[in-house]
Amino acid sequence: MEDKDLQKLIEEISLKYFNRPFLHKASFNHRLKTTGGRYLTSTSNIEINKKYYDALGMDELVGIIKHELCHYHLHIQGKGYKHRDADFRLLLKKVGAPRFCTPIQTQELKPKAFRIYECVNCHLQYKRVRRVNTNKYRCGKCRGKLKELGKRVDMQP
């Protein structure tokens, strides 16, 4: 699916569910990470995360579009278009739009490097991503001197 197909789909959904035309621009934004789409109040354009369409299909895409069109039409009419507004929640129920999109697992496991420090007295170990000044900081348990044991790598999201 391309931007022109998305534009056409949003215009059709707008007329079908809201009985109002969508007069602005719709596009896919590949930089969106944690959200299915967004409505831009400054330009009244809608951006959709293509990863949700690829991972979850057309039904999820239609739900995201309905949600963003609720923001769009309420903002154009001067009503409450934010998530906490009663007008927004009422329109979501009326058109059958989801309040939140289904989460997808997009983050891959990346290696995370950290340093290991150990107290010379009580042998308590500390993992730190940032370097610790061992001349300035001491053990939180016994106030003993810290020494760096080295770097390790874990797999973390």
XYZ file of N, CA, C and O in Angstrom:
628
model
N 0.845 -1.183 0.000
C 0.000 0.000 0.000
C 0.890 1.246 0.000
O 1.863 1.308 0.726
N 0.524 2.211 -0.806
C 1.289 3.452 -0.911
C 0.484 4.605 -0.320
O -0.668 4.444 0.055
N 1.111 5.797 -0.293
C 0.466 6.974 0.273
C -0.833 7.327 -0.448
O -1.810 7.717 0.185
N -0.857 7.189 -1.783
C -2.071 7.547 -2.528
C -3.217 6.584 -2.197
O -4.375 6.993 -2.118
N -2.891 5.294 -1.972
C -3.906 4.320 -1.575
C -4.424 4.639 -0.169
O -5.628 4.522 0.102
N -3.517 5.030 0.712
C -3.899 5.412 2.072
C -4.806 6.638 2.043
O -5.818 6.685 2.749
N -4.449 7.625 1.235
C -5.254 8.840 1.114
C -6.681 8.484 0.690
O -7.652 8.949 1.280
N -6.808 7.638 -0.309
C -8.122 7.231 -0.819
C -8.915 6.475 0.251
O -10.103 6.720 0.443
N -8.241 5.568 0.966
C -8.892 4.790 2.016
C -9.408 5.692 3.133
O -10.541 5.537 3.605
N -8.608 6.660 3.546
C -9.025 7.581 4.614
C -10.199 8.427 4.154
O -11.147 8.665 4.923
N -10.189 8.876 2.914
C -11.317 9.659 2.395
C -12.594 8.828 2.383
O -13.670 9.327 2.735
N -12.496 7.549 2.005
C -13.668 6.668 1.989
C -14.209 6.409 3.395
O -15.411 6.471 3.635
N -13.303 6.116 4.334
C -13.713 5.860 5.722
C -14.338 7.104 6.331
O -15.332 7.021 7.064
N -13.798 8.262 6.020
C -14.329 9.519 6.546
C -15.768 9.740 6.091
O -16.631 10.118 6.889
N -16.036 9.500 4.819
C -17.406 9.675 4.316
C -18.343 8.601 4.861
O -19.490 8.887 5.213
N -17.863 7.369 4.967
C -18.709 6.256 5.396
C -19.106 6.351 6.870
O -20.270 6.175 7.219
N -18.141 6.623 7.749
C -18.399 6.594 9.188
C -18.708 7.958 9.803
O -19.355 8.039 10.840
N -18.217 9.031 9.190
C -18.371 10.362 9.783
C -19.284 11.270 8.970
O -19.625 12.361 9.425
N -19.638 10.847 7.754
C -20.457 11.648 6.838
C -19.855 13.027 6.594
O -20.575 14.008 6.413
N -18.554 13.101 6.620
C -17.814 14.348 6.379
C -16.586 14.012 5.537
O -15.990 12.960 5.708
N -16.192 14.931 4.661
C -15.007 14.658 3.829
C -13.711 14.902 4.596
O -13.650 15.729 5.501
N -12.696 14.165 4.214
C -11.347 14.409 4.712
C -10.639 15.246 3.659
O -10.408 14.795 2.542
N -10.302 16.486 3.984
C -9.808 17.449 2.998
C -8.304 17.720 3.095
O -7.807 18.632 2.443
N -7.608 16.961 3.917
C -6.186 17.215 4.096
C -5.360 16.035 3.604
O -5.873 15.140 2.943
N -4.094 16.015 3.958
C -3.166 15.016 3.427
C -2.988 13.864 4.417
O -2.877 14.075 5.623
N -2.930 12.653 3.887
C -2.635 11.471 4.688
C -1.397 10.797 4.113
O -1.233 10.739 2.894
N -0.539 10.297 4.992
C 0.684 9.646 4.516
C 1.179 8.650 5.552
O 0.785 8.699 6.719
N 2.028 7.749 5.095
C 2.713 6.837 6.003
C 3.947 7.542 6.536
O 4.646 8.226 5.799
N 4.210 7.379 7.827
C 5.419 7.914 8.441
C 6.202 6.730 9.009
O 5.788 6.115 9.982
N 7.309 6.410 8.386
C 8.101 5.250 8.784
C 8.915 5.500 10.053
O 9.488 4.567 10.606
N 8.965 6.742 10.512
C 9.735 7.056 11.712
C 8.939 6.866 12.999
O 9.511 6.917 14.083
N 7.617 6.675 12.902
C 6.823 6.444 14.110
C 7.232 5.112 14.722
O 7.379 4.117 14.034
N 7.426 5.094 16.030
C 7.910 3.886 16.695
C 6.843 3.227 17.570
O 6.629 2.032 17.488
N 6.194 4.007 18.425
C 5.344 3.417 19.455
C 3.861 3.693 19.270
O 3.065 3.360 20.138
N 3.478 4.299 18.179
C 2.077 4.649 17.986
C 1.624 4.214 16.598
O 2.420 4.132 15.674
N 0.335 3.936 16.476
C -0.217 3.496 15.201
C -0.391 4.628 14.212
O -0.333 4.433 13.002
N -0.617 5.822 14.729
C -0.811 6.976 13.858
C -0.841 8.241 14.680
O -0.848 8.193 15.915
N -0.885 9.379 13.988
C -1.018 10.644 14.713
C -1.700 11.674 13.836
O -1.550 11.678 12.616
N -2.459 12.530 14.519
C -3.126 13.650 13.875
C -2.328 14.900 14.219
O -2.052 15.167 15.387
N -1.933 15.648 13.207
C -1.133 16.859 13.414
C -2.058 18.066 13.449
O -2.646 18.428 12.424
N -2.204 18.677 14.610
C -3.130 19.807 14.746
C -2.677 21.027 13.958
O -3.507 21.815 13.522
N -1.376 21.183 13.760
C -0.875 22.373 13.063
C -1.239 22.360 11.577
O -1.522 23.407 10.998
N -1.236 21.182 10.962
C -1.514 21.089 9.526
C -2.813 20.354 9.216
O -3.255 20.345 8.071
N -3.409 19.698 10.222
C -4.599 18.844 10.075
C -4.345 17.621 9.201
O -5.277 17.020 8.682
N -3.088 17.243 9.047
C -2.737 16.040 8.300
C -2.717 14.840 9.240
O -2.590 14.985 10.452
N -2.812 13.657 8.658
C -2.767 12.419 9.428
C -1.586 11.588 8.938
O -1.386 11.442 7.735
N -0.821 11.062 9.894
C 0.287 10.176 9.577
C 0.005 8.812 10.196
O -0.459 8.722 11.331
N 0.277 7.764 9.443
C 0.011 6.398 9.881
C 1.317 5.609 9.885
O 2.149 5.759 8.995
N 1.471 4.753 10.897
C 2.637 3.886 11.005
C 2.413 2.645 10.141
O 1.533 1.835 10.415
N 3.185 2.501 9.092
C 3.010 1.389 8.153
C 3.319 0.035 8.781
O 2.787 -0.997 8.362
N 4.126 0.013 9.829
C 4.477 -1.243 10.488
C 3.241 -1.946 11.043
O 3.175 -3.171 11.081
N 2.237 -1.154 11.489
C 1.006 -1.755 12.020
C 0.214 -2.437 10.909
O -0.357 -3.497 11.121
N 0.184 -1.837 9.743
C -0.498 -2.464 8.609
C 0.221 -3.739 8.189
O -0.406 -4.772 7.954
N 1.542 -3.692 8.115
C 2.326 -4.859 7.719
C 2.182 -6.003 8.719
O 2.080 -7.162 8.338
N 2.170 -5.672 10.025
C 2.154 -6.709 11.061
C 0.745 -7.221 11.375
O 0.562 -8.411 11.604
N -0.255 -6.331 11.393
C -1.582 -6.709 11.888
C -2.692 -6.670 10.845
O -3.811 -7.088 11.129
N -2.431 -6.121 9.677
C -3.393 -6.192 8.591
C -4.354 -5.023 8.484
O -4.247 -4.016 9.187
N -5.326 -5.193 7.581
C -6.251 -4.121 7.207
C -7.207 -3.736 8.338
O -7.526 -2.563 8.503
N -7.681 -4.701 9.125
C -8.618 -4.382 10.203
C -8.009 -3.423 11.217
O -8.658 -2.469 11.657
N -6.762 -3.681 11.592
C -6.080 -2.796 12.532
C -5.856 -1.421 11.910
O -6.012 -0.400 12.577
N -5.517 -1.384 10.633
C -5.305 -0.118 9.933
C -6.585 0.717 9.919
O -6.554 1.920 10.191
N -7.714 0.088 9.643
C -9.000 0.802 9.621
C -9.313 1.357 11.008
O -9.781 2.492 11.148
N -9.027 0.588 12.061
C -9.237 1.075 13.426
C -8.382 2.285 13.745
O -8.851 3.254 14.352
N -7.126 2.246 13.337
C -6.220 3.377 13.568
C -6.709 4.603 12.808
O -6.722 5.726 13.337
N -7.164 4.403 11.571
C -7.658 5.519 10.754
C -8.895 6.136 11.394
O -9.021 7.366 11.485
N -9.825 5.308 11.871
C -11.024 5.826 12.548
C -10.641 6.669 13.761
O -11.210 7.730 13.998
N -9.674 6.168 14.536
C -9.214 6.884 15.724
C -8.669 8.262 15.352
O -9.030 9.275 15.946
N -7.804 8.295 14.342
C -7.205 9.573 13.931
C -8.243 10.498 13.309
O -8.175 11.723 13.477
N -9.227 9.939 12.614
C -10.298 10.769 12.046
C -11.183 11.363 13.139
O -11.741 12.450 12.950
N -11.305 10.685 14.269
C -12.036 11.270 15.400
C -11.329 12.546 15.858
O -11.972 13.574 16.091
N -9.993 12.475 16.001
C -9.223 13.683 16.342
C -9.460 14.767 15.286
O -9.719 15.929 15.612
N -9.362 14.383 14.031
C -9.454 15.315 12.909
C -10.790 16.048 12.898
O -10.835 17.283 12.907
N -11.886 15.307 12.862
C -13.205 15.936 12.706
C -13.592 16.769 13.930
O -14.187 17.843 13.778
N -13.253 16.309 15.122
C -13.559 17.095 16.326
C -12.734 18.378 16.362
O -13.240 19.438 16.740
N -11.476 18.316 15.944
C -10.623 19.508 15.928
C -11.138 20.522 14.909
O -11.195 21.726 15.190
N -11.543 20.033 13.745
C -12.071 20.914 12.698
C -13.356 21.612 13.171
O -13.583 22.785 12.884
N -14.176 20.880 13.953
C -15.443 21.439 14.436
C -15.281 22.299 15.684
O -16.239 22.907 16.151
N -14.079 22.327 16.249
C -13.839 23.131 17.437
C -14.302 22.450 18.717
O -14.517 23.114 19.732
N -14.464 21.154 18.705
C -14.877 20.401 19.892
C -13.655 19.769 20.543
O -12.540 19.875 20.043
N -13.889 19.070 21.660
C -12.793 18.426 22.385
C -12.240 17.247 21.615
O -12.904 16.227 21.482
N -11.027 17.364 21.116
C -10.427 16.331 20.272
C -9.342 15.523 20.975
O -8.782 14.607 20.394
N -9.047 15.846 22.229
C -7.983 15.154 22.948
C -8.518 13.879 23.596
O -9.724 13.732 23.797
N -7.625 12.969 23.945
C -8.020 11.662 24.477
C -8.886 11.758 25.725
O -9.757 10.933 25.939
N -8.660 12.754 26.552
C -9.401 12.849 27.810
C -10.762 13.520 27.658
O -11.557 13.524 28.596
N -11.057 14.111 26.498
C -12.304 14.853 26.302
C -13.493 13.920 26.092
O -13.393 12.889 25.435
N -14.634 14.320 26.640
C -15.852 13.517 26.531
C -16.321 13.416 25.080
O -16.804 12.350 24.655
N -16.201 14.509 24.315
C -16.597 14.476 22.899
C -15.813 13.402 22.144
O -16.372 12.670 21.324
N -14.538 13.323 22.429
C -13.670 12.352 21.744
C -14.077 10.924 22.089
O -14.244 10.078 21.217
N -14.277 10.661 23.368
C -14.646 9.300 23.787
C -16.002 8.892 23.232
O -16.204 7.738 22.845
N -16.930 9.830 23.180
C -18.266 9.549 22.647
C -18.191 9.218 21.158
O -18.822 8.260 20.699
N -17.423 9.992 20.399
C -17.291 9.734 18.963
C -16.558 8.414 18.696
O -16.906 7.695 17.746
N -15.584 8.073 19.532
C -14.903 6.775 19.380
C -15.907 5.628 19.473
O -15.893 4.710 18.656
N -16.794 5.695 20.463
C -17.804 4.641 20.636
C -18.776 4.617 19.468
O -19.164 3.557 18.990
N -19.155 5.807 19.017
C -20.149 5.912 17.938
C -19.666 5.259 16.638
O -20.424 4.567 15.975
N -18.394 5.465 16.289
C -17.877 4.924 15.030
C -17.163 3.585 15.203
O -16.731 2.982 14.230
N -17.035 3.115 16.447
C -16.383 1.835 16.693
C -14.877 1.867 16.538
O -14.272 0.897 16.102
N -14.283 2.973 16.910
C -12.829 3.120 16.813
C -12.177 2.692 18.129
O -12.736 2.928 19.198
N -11.013 2.078 18.077
C -10.335 1.687 19.315
C -9.713 2.894 20.009
O -9.312 3.857 19.361
N -9.662 2.847 21.333
C -9.025 3.926 22.086
C -7.507 3.826 21.965
O -6.809 4.821 21.903
N -7.001 2.590 21.938
C -5.568 2.343 21.775
C -5.392 1.298 20.689
O -6.242 0.437 20.507
N -4.271 1.345 19.988
C -4.017 0.321 18.974
C -3.334 -0.885 19.627
O -2.750 -0.784 20.698
N -3.441 -2.004 18.971
C -2.820 -3.230 19.459
C -1.304 -3.083 19.409
O -0.757 -2.725 18.372
N -0.613 -3.348 20.511
C 0.845 -3.201 20.478
C 1.510 -4.275 19.619
O 1.056 -5.414 19.591
N 2.562 -3.869 18.926
C 3.346 -4.834 18.160
C 4.758 -4.826 18.698
O 5.249 -3.810 19.192
N 5.418 -5.969 18.591
C 6.798 -6.092 19.059
C 7.723 -5.661 17.936
O 7.991 -6.424 17.023
N 8.190 -4.411 17.979
C 9.043 -3.896 16.917
C 10.504 -3.794 17.340
O 11.383 -3.755 16.501
N 10.740 -3.732 18.635
C 12.125 -3.577 19.082
C 12.842 -4.909 19.035
O 12.330 -5.927 19.478
N 14.024 -4.900 18.499
C 14.863 -6.084 18.486
C 15.779 -6.041 19.696
O 16.051 -4.986 20.248
N 16.247 -7.194 20.104
C 17.193 -7.232 21.215
C 18.536 -6.694 20.747
O 19.091 -7.152 19.755
N 19.011 -5.715 21.474
C 20.295 -5.107 21.139
C 21.256 -5.357 22.287
O 20.857 -5.331 23.451
N 22.519 -5.568 21.997
C 23.467 -5.768 23.086
C 23.660 -4.480 23.888
O 23.749 -3.393 23.322
N 23.644 -4.609 25.201
C 23.791 -3.459 26.074
C 25.057 -3.669 26.908
O 25.143 -4.614 27.682
N 26.032 -2.803 26.730
C 27.292 -2.927 27.460
C 27.183 -2.206 28.796
O 26.566 -1.150 28.897
N 27.736 -2.808 29.829
C 27.779 -2.159 31.134
C 29.079 -2.541 31.838
O 29.745 -3.504 31.471
N 29.417 -1.768 32.842
C 30.636 -1.991 33.600
C 30.276 -2.642 34.945
O 29.237 -2.343 35.517
N 31.155 -3.488 35.419
C 30.972 -4.145 36.713
C 31.965 -3.540 37.700
O 33.172 -3.475 37.424
N 31.439 -3.094 38.835
C 32.265 -2.581 39.927
C 32.043 -3.466 41.137
O 30.940 -3.982 41.348
N 33.094 -3.641 41.942
C 32.972 -4.468 43.133
C 33.612 -3.761 44.317
O 34.671 -3.129 44.189
N 32.963 -3.889 45.457
C 33.516 -3.333 46.696
C 34.639 -4.236 47.181
O 34.497 -5.462 47.203
N 35.764 -3.639 47.588
C 36.893 -4.431 48.050
C 36.642 -5.034 49.430
O 37.208 -6.074 49.756
N 35.763 -4.444 50.233
C 35.478 -4.943 51.593
C 34.412 -6.038 51.584
O 34.663 -7.165 51.997
N 33.204 -5.707 51.117
C 32.080 -6.652 51.231
C 31.805 -7.414 49.937
O 30.912 -8.267 49.897
N 32.497 -7.091 48.873
C 32.403 -7.763 47.569
C 31.025 -7.633 46.910
O 30.650 -8.471 46.098
N 30.291 -6.597 47.254
C 29.018 -6.305 46.593
C 29.318 -5.784 45.191
O 30.213 -4.943 45.018
N 28.585 -6.300 44.192
C 28.846 -5.889 42.814
C 27.782 -4.917 42.325
O 26.610 -5.032 42.668
N 28.220 -3.971 41.510
C 27.352 -2.956 40.929
C 27.487 -3.005 39.409
O 28.603 -3.064 38.895
N 26.355 -2.975 38.700
C 26.363 -2.866 37.235
C 26.003 -1.432 36.888
O 24.976 -0.915 37.339
N 26.803 -0.798 36.072
C 26.550 0.582 35.675
C 26.839 0.757 34.188
O 27.852 0.282 33.685
N 25.940 1.446 33.478
C 26.143 1.740 32.065
C 27.194 2.843 31.937
O 28.078 2.788 31.095
N 27.094 3.843 32.800
C 28.065 4.937 32.780
C 29.241 4.637 33.696
O 29.105 3.940 34.696
N 30.335 5.229 33.364
C 31.544 5.032 34.154
C 31.405 5.711 35.518
O 30.871 6.807 35.627
N 31.904 5.059 36.564
C 31.850 5.592 37.922
C 33.250 6.038 38.330
O 34.230 5.306 38.117
N 33.354 7.210 38.910
C 34.631 7.710 39.426
C 34.897 6.999 40.757
O 34.302 7.333 41.783
N 35.802 6.024 40.739
C 36.048 5.205 41.930
C 36.787 5.977 43.030
O 36.809 5.539 44.177
N 37.367 7.103 42.706
C 38.008 7.941 43.731
C 36.971 8.755 44.492
O 37.182 9.115 45.647
N 35.844 9.028 43.853
C 34.813 9.886 44.441
C 33.705 9.073 45.125
O 33.203 9.461 46.174
N 33.302 7.945 44.529
C 32.167 7.175 45.038
C 32.622 5.941 45.795
O 33.646 5.334 45.478
N 31.833 5.554 46.802
C 32.127 4.406 47.662
C 30.960 3.432 47.642
O 29.895 3.714 47.106
N 31.157 2.285 48.273
C 30.111 1.271 48.382
C 28.956 1.811 49.225
O 29.175 2.418 50.283
N 27.734 1.575 48.765
C 26.560 2.049 49.498
C 26.252 1.224 50.729
O 25.513 1.660 51.602
N 26.819 0.040 50.830
C 26.545 -0.852 51.953
C 27.531 -0.639 53.108
O 27.138 -0.455 54.255
N 28.841 -0.645 52.780
C 29.848 -0.589 53.860
C 30.808 0.594 53.741
O 31.731 0.711 54.542
N 30.604 1.438 52.719
C 31.460 2.605 52.467
C 32.866 2.213 52.025
O 33.812 3.013 52.108
N 33.054 0.977 51.569
C 34.368 0.509 51.110
C 34.720 1.061 49.736
O 33.877 1.585 49.003
N 35.965 0.913 49.375
C 36.461 1.402 48.084
C 35.962 0.495 46.962
O 35.848 -0.720 47.122
N 35.656 1.088 45.776
C 35.195 0.329 44.621
C 36.349 0.096 43.649
O 37.225 0.939 43.506
N 36.309 -1.068 42.989
C 37.267 -1.322 41.912
C 36.481 -1.825 40.705
O 35.477 -2.528 40.838
N 36.947 -1.456 39.514
C 36.270 -1.875 38.286
C 36.780 -3.254 37.881
O 37.979 -3.485 37.786
N 35.819 -4.177 37.626
C 36.179 -5.535 37.207
C 36.259 -5.658 35.700
O 36.937 -6.535 35.191
N 35.535 -4.812 34.973
C 35.568 -4.860 33.519
C 34.205 -4.596 32.918
O 33.261 -4.216 33.592
N 34.119 -4.839 31.599
C 32.882 -4.614 30.863
C 32.236 -5.949 30.529
O 32.924 -6.944 30.298
N 30.911 -5.948 30.479
C 30.157 -7.127 30.047
C 29.064 -6.663 29.094
O 28.721 -5.495 29.044
N 28.486 -7.611 28.365
C 27.425 -7.296 27.416
C 26.240 -8.209 27.700
O 26.386 -9.423 27.819
N 25.051 -7.616 27.836
C 23.791 -8.348 27.991
C 22.905 -8.067 26.801
O 23.031 -7.029 26.148
N 21.953 -8.955 26.498
C 20.959 -8.703 25.463
C 19.738 -8.099 26.133
O 19.083 -8.737 26.952
N 19.444 -6.853 25.792
C 18.295 -6.145 26.353
C 17.552 -5.448 25.243
O 18.132 -5.108 24.237
N 16.233 -5.198 25.445
C 15.474 -4.473 24.408
C 15.867 -3.027 24.327
O 16.392 -2.468 25.224
